Coordinates of C-alpha atoms and ligand atoms in Angstrom, one line a residue:
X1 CA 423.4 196.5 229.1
X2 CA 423.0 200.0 227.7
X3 CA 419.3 199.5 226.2
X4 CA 421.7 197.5 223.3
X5 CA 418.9 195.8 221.3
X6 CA 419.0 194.2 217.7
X7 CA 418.1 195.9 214.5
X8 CA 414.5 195.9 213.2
X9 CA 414.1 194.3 209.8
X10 CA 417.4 193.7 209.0
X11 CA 420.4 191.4 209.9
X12 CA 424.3 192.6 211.2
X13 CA 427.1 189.6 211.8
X14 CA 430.2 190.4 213.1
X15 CA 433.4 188.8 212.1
X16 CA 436.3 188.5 214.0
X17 CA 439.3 185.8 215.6
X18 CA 441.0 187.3 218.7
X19 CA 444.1 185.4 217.5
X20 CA 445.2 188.5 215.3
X21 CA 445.9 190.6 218.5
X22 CA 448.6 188.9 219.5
X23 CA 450.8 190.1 216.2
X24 CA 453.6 192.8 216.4
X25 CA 454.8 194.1 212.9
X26 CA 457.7 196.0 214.8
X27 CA 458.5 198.4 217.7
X28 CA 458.4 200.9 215.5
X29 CA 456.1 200.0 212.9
X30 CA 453.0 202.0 213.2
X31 CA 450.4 199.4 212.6
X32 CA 448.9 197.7 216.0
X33 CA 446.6 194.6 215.7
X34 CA 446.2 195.9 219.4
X35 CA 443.7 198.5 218.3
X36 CA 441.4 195.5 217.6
X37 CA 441.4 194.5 221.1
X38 CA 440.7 197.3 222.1
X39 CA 437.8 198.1 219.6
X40 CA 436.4 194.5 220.4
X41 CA 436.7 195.6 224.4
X42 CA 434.8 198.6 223.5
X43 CA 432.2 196.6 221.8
X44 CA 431.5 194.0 223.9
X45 CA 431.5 196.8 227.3
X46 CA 428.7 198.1 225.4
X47 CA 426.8 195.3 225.1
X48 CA 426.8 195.4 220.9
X49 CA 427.3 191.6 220.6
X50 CA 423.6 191.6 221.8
X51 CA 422.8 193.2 218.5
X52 CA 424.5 191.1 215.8
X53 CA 425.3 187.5 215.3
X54 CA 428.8 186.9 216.4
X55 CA 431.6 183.9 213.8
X56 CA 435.0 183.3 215.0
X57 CA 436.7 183.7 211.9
X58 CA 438.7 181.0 210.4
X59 CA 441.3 181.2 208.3
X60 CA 441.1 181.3 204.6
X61 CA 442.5 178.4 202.2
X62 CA 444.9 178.8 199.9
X63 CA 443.1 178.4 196.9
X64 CA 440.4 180.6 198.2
X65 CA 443.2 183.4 198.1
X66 CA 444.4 182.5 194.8
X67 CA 441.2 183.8 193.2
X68 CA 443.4 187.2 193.1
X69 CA 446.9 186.6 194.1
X70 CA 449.7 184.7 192.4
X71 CA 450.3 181.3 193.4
X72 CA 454.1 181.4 194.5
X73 CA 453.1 184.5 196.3
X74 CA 450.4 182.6 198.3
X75 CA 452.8 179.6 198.9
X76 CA 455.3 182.2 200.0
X77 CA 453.0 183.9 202.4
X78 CA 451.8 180.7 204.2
X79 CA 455.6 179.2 204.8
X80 CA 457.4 182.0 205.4
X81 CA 458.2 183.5 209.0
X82 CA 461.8 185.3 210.8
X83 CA 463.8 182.2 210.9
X84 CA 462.7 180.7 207.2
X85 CA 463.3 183.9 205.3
X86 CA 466.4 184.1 204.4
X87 CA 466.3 180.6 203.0
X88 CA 462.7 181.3 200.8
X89 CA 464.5 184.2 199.6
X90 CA 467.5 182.1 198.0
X91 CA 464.5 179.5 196.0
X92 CA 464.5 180.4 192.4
X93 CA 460.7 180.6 192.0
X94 CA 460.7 183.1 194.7
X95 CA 464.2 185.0 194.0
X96 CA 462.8 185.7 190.6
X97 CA 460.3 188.3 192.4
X98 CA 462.9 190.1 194.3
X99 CA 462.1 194.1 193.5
X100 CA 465.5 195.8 191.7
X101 CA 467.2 197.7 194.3
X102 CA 467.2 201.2 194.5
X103 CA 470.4 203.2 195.5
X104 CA 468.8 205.1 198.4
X105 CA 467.1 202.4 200.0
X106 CA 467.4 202.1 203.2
X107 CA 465.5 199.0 204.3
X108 CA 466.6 195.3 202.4
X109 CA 463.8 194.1 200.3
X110 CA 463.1 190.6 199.5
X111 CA 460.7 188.9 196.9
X112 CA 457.2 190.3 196.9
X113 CA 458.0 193.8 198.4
X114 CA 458.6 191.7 202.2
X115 CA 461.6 192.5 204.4
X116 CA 463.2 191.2 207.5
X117 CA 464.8 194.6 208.2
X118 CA 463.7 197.4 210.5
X119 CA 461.4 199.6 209.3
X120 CA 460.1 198.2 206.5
X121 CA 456.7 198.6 205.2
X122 CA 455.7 195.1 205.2
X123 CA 458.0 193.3 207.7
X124 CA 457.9 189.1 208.0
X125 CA 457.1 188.8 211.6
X126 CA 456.3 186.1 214.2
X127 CA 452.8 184.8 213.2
X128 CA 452.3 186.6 209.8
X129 CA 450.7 183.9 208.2
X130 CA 448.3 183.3 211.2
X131 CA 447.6 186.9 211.4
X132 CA 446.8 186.7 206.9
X133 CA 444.7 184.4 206.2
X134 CA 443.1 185.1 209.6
X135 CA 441.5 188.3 208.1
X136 CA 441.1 187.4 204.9
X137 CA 439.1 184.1 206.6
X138 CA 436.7 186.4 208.6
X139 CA 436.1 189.1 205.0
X140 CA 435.5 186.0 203.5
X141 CA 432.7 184.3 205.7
X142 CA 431.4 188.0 206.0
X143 CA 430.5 188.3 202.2
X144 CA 429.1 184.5 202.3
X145 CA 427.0 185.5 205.1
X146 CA 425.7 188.7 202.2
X147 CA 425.3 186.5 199.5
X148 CA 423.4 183.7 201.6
X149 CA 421.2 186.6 202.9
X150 CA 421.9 185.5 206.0
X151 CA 423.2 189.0 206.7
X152 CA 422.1 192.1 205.5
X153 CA 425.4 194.2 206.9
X154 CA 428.4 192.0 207.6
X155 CA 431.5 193.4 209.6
X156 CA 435.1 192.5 209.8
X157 CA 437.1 195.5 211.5
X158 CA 440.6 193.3 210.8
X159 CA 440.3 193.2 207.1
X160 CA 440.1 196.2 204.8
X161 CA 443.9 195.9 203.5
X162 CA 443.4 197.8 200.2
X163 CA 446.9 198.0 199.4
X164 CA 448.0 194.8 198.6
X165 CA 449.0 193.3 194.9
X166 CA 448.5 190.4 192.9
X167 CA 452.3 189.1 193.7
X168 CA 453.0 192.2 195.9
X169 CA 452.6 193.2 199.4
X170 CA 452.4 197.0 200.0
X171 CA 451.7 199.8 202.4
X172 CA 451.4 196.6 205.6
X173 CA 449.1 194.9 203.1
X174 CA 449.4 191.4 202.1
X175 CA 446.6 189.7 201.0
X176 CA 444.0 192.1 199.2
X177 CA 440.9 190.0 201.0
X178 CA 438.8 193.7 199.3
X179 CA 439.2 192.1 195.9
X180 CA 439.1 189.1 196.9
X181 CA 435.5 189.5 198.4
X182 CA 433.9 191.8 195.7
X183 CA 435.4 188.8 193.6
X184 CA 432.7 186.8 195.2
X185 CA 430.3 189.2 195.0
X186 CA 430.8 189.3 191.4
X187 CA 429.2 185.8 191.2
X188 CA 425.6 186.8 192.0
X189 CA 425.8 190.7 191.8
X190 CA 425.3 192.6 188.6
X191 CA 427.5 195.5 189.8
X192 CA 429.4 196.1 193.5
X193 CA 430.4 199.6 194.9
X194 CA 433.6 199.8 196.4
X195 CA 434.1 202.9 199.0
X196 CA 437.1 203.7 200.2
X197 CA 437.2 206.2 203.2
X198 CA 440.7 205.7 204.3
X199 CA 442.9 208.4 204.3
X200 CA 445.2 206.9 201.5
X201 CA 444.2 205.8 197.8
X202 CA 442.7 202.7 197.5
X203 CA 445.1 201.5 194.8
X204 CA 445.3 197.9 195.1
X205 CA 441.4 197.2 194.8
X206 CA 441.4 200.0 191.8
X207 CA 444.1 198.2 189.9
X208 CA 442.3 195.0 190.0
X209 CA 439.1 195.7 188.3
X210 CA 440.7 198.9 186.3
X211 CA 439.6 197.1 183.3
X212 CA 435.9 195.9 185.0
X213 CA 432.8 197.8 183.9
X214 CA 431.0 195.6 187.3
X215 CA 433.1 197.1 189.4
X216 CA 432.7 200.8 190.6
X217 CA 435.8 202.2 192.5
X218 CA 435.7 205.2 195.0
X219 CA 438.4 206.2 196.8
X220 CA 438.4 209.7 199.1
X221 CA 442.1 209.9 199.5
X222 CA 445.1 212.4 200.9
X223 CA 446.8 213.5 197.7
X224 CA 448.7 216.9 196.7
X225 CA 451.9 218.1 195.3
X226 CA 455.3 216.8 197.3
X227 CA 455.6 217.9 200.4
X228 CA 458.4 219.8 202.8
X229 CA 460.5 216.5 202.8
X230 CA 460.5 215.8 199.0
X231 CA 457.9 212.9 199.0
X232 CA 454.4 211.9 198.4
X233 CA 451.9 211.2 200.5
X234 CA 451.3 207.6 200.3
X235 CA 450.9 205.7 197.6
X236 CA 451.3 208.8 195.5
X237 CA 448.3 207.7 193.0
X238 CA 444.5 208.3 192.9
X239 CA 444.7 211.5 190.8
X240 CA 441.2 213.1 189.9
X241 CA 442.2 211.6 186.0
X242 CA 442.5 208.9 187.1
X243 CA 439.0 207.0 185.7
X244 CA 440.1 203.2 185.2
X245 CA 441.7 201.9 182.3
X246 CA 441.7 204.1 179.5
X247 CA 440.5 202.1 176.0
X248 CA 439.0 198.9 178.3
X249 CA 435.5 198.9 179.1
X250 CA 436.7 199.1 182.6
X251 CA 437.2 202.7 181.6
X252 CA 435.3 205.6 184.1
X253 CA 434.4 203.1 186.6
X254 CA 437.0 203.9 188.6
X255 CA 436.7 207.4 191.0
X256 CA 439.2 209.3 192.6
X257 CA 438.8 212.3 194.7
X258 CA 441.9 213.5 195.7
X259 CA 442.0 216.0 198.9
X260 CA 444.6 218.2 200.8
X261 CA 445.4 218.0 204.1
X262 CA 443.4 219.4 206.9
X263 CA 440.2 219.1 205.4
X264 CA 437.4 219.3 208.0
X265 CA 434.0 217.6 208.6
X266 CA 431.9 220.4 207.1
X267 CA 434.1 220.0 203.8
X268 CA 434.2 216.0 204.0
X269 CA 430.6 215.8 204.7
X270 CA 429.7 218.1 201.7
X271 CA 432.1 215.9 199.0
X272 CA 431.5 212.7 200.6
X273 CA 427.5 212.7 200.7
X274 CA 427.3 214.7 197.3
X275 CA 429.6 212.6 195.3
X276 CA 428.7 209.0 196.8
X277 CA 424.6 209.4 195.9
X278 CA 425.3 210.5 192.3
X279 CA 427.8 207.8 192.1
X280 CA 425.3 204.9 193.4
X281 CA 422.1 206.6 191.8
X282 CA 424.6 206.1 188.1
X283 CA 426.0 202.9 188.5
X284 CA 423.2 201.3 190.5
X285 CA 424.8 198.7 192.4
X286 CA 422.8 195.9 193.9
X287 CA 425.9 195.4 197.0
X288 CA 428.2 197.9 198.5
X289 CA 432.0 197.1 200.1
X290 CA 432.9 200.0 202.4
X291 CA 436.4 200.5 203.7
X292 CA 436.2 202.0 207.0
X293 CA 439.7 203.1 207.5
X294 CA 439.6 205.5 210.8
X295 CA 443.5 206.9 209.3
X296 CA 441.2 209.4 207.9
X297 CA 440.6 211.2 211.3
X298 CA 442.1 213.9 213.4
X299 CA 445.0 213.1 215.2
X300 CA 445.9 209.8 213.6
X301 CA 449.3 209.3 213.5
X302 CA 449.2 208.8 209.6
X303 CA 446.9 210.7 208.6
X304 CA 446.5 214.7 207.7
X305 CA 443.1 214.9 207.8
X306 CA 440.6 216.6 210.7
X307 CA 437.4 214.9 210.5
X308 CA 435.6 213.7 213.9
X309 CA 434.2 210.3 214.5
X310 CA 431.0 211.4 214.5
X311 CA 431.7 212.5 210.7
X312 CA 433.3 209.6 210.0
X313 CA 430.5 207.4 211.4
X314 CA 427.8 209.4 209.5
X315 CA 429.7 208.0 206.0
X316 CA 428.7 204.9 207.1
X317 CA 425.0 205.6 208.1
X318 CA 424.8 207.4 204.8
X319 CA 425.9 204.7 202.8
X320 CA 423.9 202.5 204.9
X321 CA 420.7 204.4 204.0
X322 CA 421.0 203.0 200.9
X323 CA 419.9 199.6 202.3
X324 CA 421.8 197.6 199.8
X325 CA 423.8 194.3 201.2
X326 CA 426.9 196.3 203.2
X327 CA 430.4 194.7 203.8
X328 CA 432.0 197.1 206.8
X329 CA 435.9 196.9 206.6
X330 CA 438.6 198.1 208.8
X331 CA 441.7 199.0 206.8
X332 CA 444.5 202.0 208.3
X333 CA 443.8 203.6 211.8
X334 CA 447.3 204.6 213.7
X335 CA 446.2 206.2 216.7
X336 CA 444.5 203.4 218.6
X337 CA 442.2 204.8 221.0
X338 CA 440.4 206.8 218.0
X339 CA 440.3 203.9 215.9
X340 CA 438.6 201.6 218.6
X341 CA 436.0 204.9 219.4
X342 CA 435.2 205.0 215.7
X343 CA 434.8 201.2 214.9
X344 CA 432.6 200.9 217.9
X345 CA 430.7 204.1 217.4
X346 CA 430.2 202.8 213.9
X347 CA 429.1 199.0 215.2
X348 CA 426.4 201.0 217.1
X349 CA 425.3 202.4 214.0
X350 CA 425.1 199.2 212.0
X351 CA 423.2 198.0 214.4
X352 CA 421.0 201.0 214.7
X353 CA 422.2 201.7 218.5
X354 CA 422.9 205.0 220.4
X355 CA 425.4 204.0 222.6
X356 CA 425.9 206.5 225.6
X357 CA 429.2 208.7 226.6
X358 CA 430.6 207.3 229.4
X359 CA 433.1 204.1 228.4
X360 CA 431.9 201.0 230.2
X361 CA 435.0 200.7 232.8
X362 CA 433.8 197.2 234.0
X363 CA 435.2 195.5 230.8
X364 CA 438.1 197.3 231.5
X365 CA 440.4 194.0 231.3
X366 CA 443.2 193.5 233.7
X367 CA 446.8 193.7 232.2
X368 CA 447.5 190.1 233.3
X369 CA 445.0 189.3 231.1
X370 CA 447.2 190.3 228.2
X371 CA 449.9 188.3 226.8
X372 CA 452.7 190.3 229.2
X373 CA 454.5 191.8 225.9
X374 CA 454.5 195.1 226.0
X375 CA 452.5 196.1 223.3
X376 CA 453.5 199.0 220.5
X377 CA 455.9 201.4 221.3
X378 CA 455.3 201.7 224.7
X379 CA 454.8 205.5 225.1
X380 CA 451.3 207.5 224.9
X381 CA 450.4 209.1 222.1
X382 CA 449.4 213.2 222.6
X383 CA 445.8 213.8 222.7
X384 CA 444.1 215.3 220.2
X385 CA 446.1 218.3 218.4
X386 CA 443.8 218.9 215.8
X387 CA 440.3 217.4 217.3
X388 CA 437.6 217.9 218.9
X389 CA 436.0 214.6 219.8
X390 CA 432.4 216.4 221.0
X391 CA 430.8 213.1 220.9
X392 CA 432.9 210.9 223.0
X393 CA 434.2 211.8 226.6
X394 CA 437.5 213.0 226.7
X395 CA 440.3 210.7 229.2
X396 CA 438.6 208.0 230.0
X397 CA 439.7 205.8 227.2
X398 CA 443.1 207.3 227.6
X399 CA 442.9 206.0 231.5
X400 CA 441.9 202.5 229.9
X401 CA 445.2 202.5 227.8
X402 CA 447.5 203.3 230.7
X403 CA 445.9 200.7 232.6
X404 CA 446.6 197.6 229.8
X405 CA 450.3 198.8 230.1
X406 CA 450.6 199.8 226.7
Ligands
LIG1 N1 453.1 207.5 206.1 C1 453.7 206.6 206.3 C2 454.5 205.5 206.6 N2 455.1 205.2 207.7 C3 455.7 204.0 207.5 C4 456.5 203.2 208.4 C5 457.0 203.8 209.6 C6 457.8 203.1 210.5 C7 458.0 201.7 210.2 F1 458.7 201.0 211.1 C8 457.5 201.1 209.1 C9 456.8 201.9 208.2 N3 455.4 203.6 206.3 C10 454.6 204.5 205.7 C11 454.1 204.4 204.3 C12 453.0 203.3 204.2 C13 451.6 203.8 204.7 C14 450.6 202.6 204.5 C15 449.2 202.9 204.8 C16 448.3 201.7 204.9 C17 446.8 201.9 204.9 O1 446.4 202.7 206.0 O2 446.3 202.6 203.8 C18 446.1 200.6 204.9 C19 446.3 199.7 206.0 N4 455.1 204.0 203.4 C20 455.9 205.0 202.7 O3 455.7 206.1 202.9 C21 457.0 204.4 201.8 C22 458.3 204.6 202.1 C23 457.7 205.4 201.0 C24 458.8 205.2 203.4 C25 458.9 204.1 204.4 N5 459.9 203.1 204.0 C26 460.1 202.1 205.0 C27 459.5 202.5 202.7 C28 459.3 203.6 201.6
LIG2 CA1 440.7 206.2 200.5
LIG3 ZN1 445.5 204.3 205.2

């Protein structure tokens, strides 16, 4: 298949449980688990499984997740789903962590930041708790598989959800399995480097080690003034000041590099590469986390930026030059068929692979071989405005998408 053969010298595991494909966090909601079938389809059509060793994820334990998060928050997350809601909500030890309401809201919100109503941010839908500790499960196993050496880079494409609080869910992130990894790490590293290349700030893994001289944070991030409509761009944090915990010891180990809209490859490249090798030749970590999140391209419904995937990809082969232990995350990605080209692209380059142009249409699975849901929103997504995808063939992953019935 495609000349796909494995690495020289080093080790890549891939980490993954098709049982988070199945999860819908809306019709309108603009995060689709579906993208990771479709980046898995891409993957395996190109004959990359050849090239790593492949876990089923399981899922993570409760007490594994309380490393970070607070306890009634994780007891909360593994009983609640559509039906129980309402009756969680009205238990004291939960109530207590119902957000004040503000007079413009528009969506209901319950304890810990979840919601039952349309359009919420972090919605309680059919599954949920599967779908959780699912990802956090296959993070987890990929940084035991670092620490054991057993792996030298580890991937989980599902994980990545930087957003996500102590006792909070935020920005479709629930359980932080980021801090919860480097928390690991922690045990047998000196110092971790957390890079963050999805388009918004990586303030949930920043606030958890603002006061941690052993953690280096650096997130590349959307940020600016308010815009036409009167609001931030999501989360509305990561200014350049912004250093870690002023007075702690955690202080300047945090980075932000705030960027406005539009920027292009030439620009990214330029801060990215320039920025990121003084960073690791200063702190000198012995393992880097990289969060991979493909929001930061062209044409993503999210996103404002216009870098390529071959841009995108070349982060990751720059970090990966390093040849430190590497934990490859997913994290935000809204247009699907970009975020499936960029993951695989950048599973190719894990694994040291050129993979060739043409999409490999004999994997292309039948539709009955989905669940018969239609998945997302049901309408196609226009092709790239602001893109120019010179390293992948243009239509042929759209025909793919019309044919799953999308
Ligand atoms: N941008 C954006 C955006 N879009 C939505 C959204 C749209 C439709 C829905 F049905 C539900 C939600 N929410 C947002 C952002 C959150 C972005 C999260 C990015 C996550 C990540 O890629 O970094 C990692 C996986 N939320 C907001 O802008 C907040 C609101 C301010 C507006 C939306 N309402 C619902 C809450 C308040
Ligand atoms: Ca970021
Ligand atoms: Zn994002």
């Amino acid at each position: 298949e495609n000349n796909i053969t494995r690495p020289r010298g080093y080790k890549v595991s891939f980490h993954y449980n098709s049982r988070v494909e199945d999860m819908h966090f809306g019709k309108t909601h603009p995060m689709k688990p579906w993208r990771l079938t479709l980046t898995k389809h891409l993957v395996l059509g190109f004959g990359l499984h050849h090239a790593m060793d492949t876990y089923q994820a399981v899922a993570a334990g409760k007490d594994q997740i309380r490393a970070f998060h607070d306890s009634d928050y994780v007891d909360f997350l593994s009983e609640v789903a559509p039906e129980t809601f309402e009756e969680l909500c009205k238990i004291p030890r939960f109530y207590a962590h119902t957000p004040p309401r503000h007079e413009n809201d528009t969506v209901e919100l319950g304890p810990f930041n979840l919601s039952t109503s349309p359009g919420a941010d972090c919605p309680v839908f059919d599954g949920m708790s599967t779908y959780l500790f699912l990802y956090t499960g296959a993070t987890l196993h990929a940084t035991q598989k670092l620490l054991t050496g057993q792996s030298d880079i580890a991937i989980n494409w599902s994980g990545g959800l930087h957003h996500a609080h102590k006792s909070e869910a935020s920005g479709f992130c629930y359980i932080n399995d980021i801090v919860l990894s480097i928390l690991d790490l922690l045990r047998v590293h000196a110092r971790v480097l957390y890079i963050d290349i999805d388009v918004h700030h990586g303030d949930g893994v920043e606030e958890a080690f603002q006061r941690q001289p052993r953690v280096m944070t650096l997130s590349y991030h959307r940020y600016g003034p308010y815009d036409e409509t009167g609001h931030k761009f999501f989360p509305g944090t990561g200014d350049i000041s912004d250093i870690g915990l002023r007075g702690t010891v955690g202080e300047h180990f945090a980075l932000n590099v705030p960027i406005p809209s539009g920027i292009d490859d030439r620009q990214y490249s330029y801060l990215f590469e320039s920025i990121t090798s003084r960073t690791i030749e200063a702190f000198n970590p012995s393992c880097i986390v990289l969060q991979c999140g493909a929001d930061s391209l062209g044409g993503d419904r999210l996103g404002q930026f216009n870098i390529n995937i071959k841009q995108h990809g070349d982060c990751v082969s720059f970090v990966k030059k390093f040849r430190l232990p590497l934990l490859l995350l997913g994290g935000g990605g809204y247009t699907a068929r970009n975020v499936a080209r960029a993951w695989c692209h950048e599973t190719a380059l894990a694994t040291n692979n050129t993979l060739p142009d043409a999409i490999p249409m004999h994997i292309v699975p039948r539709p009955e071989a989905f669940s018969g849901r239609v998945h997302g929103d049901g309408k196609l997504y226009p092709s790239f405005q602001r893109l120019h995808l010179n390293d992948c063939k243009d239509g042929e992953l759209e025909a793919m998408v019309k044919q799953v019935d999308w």
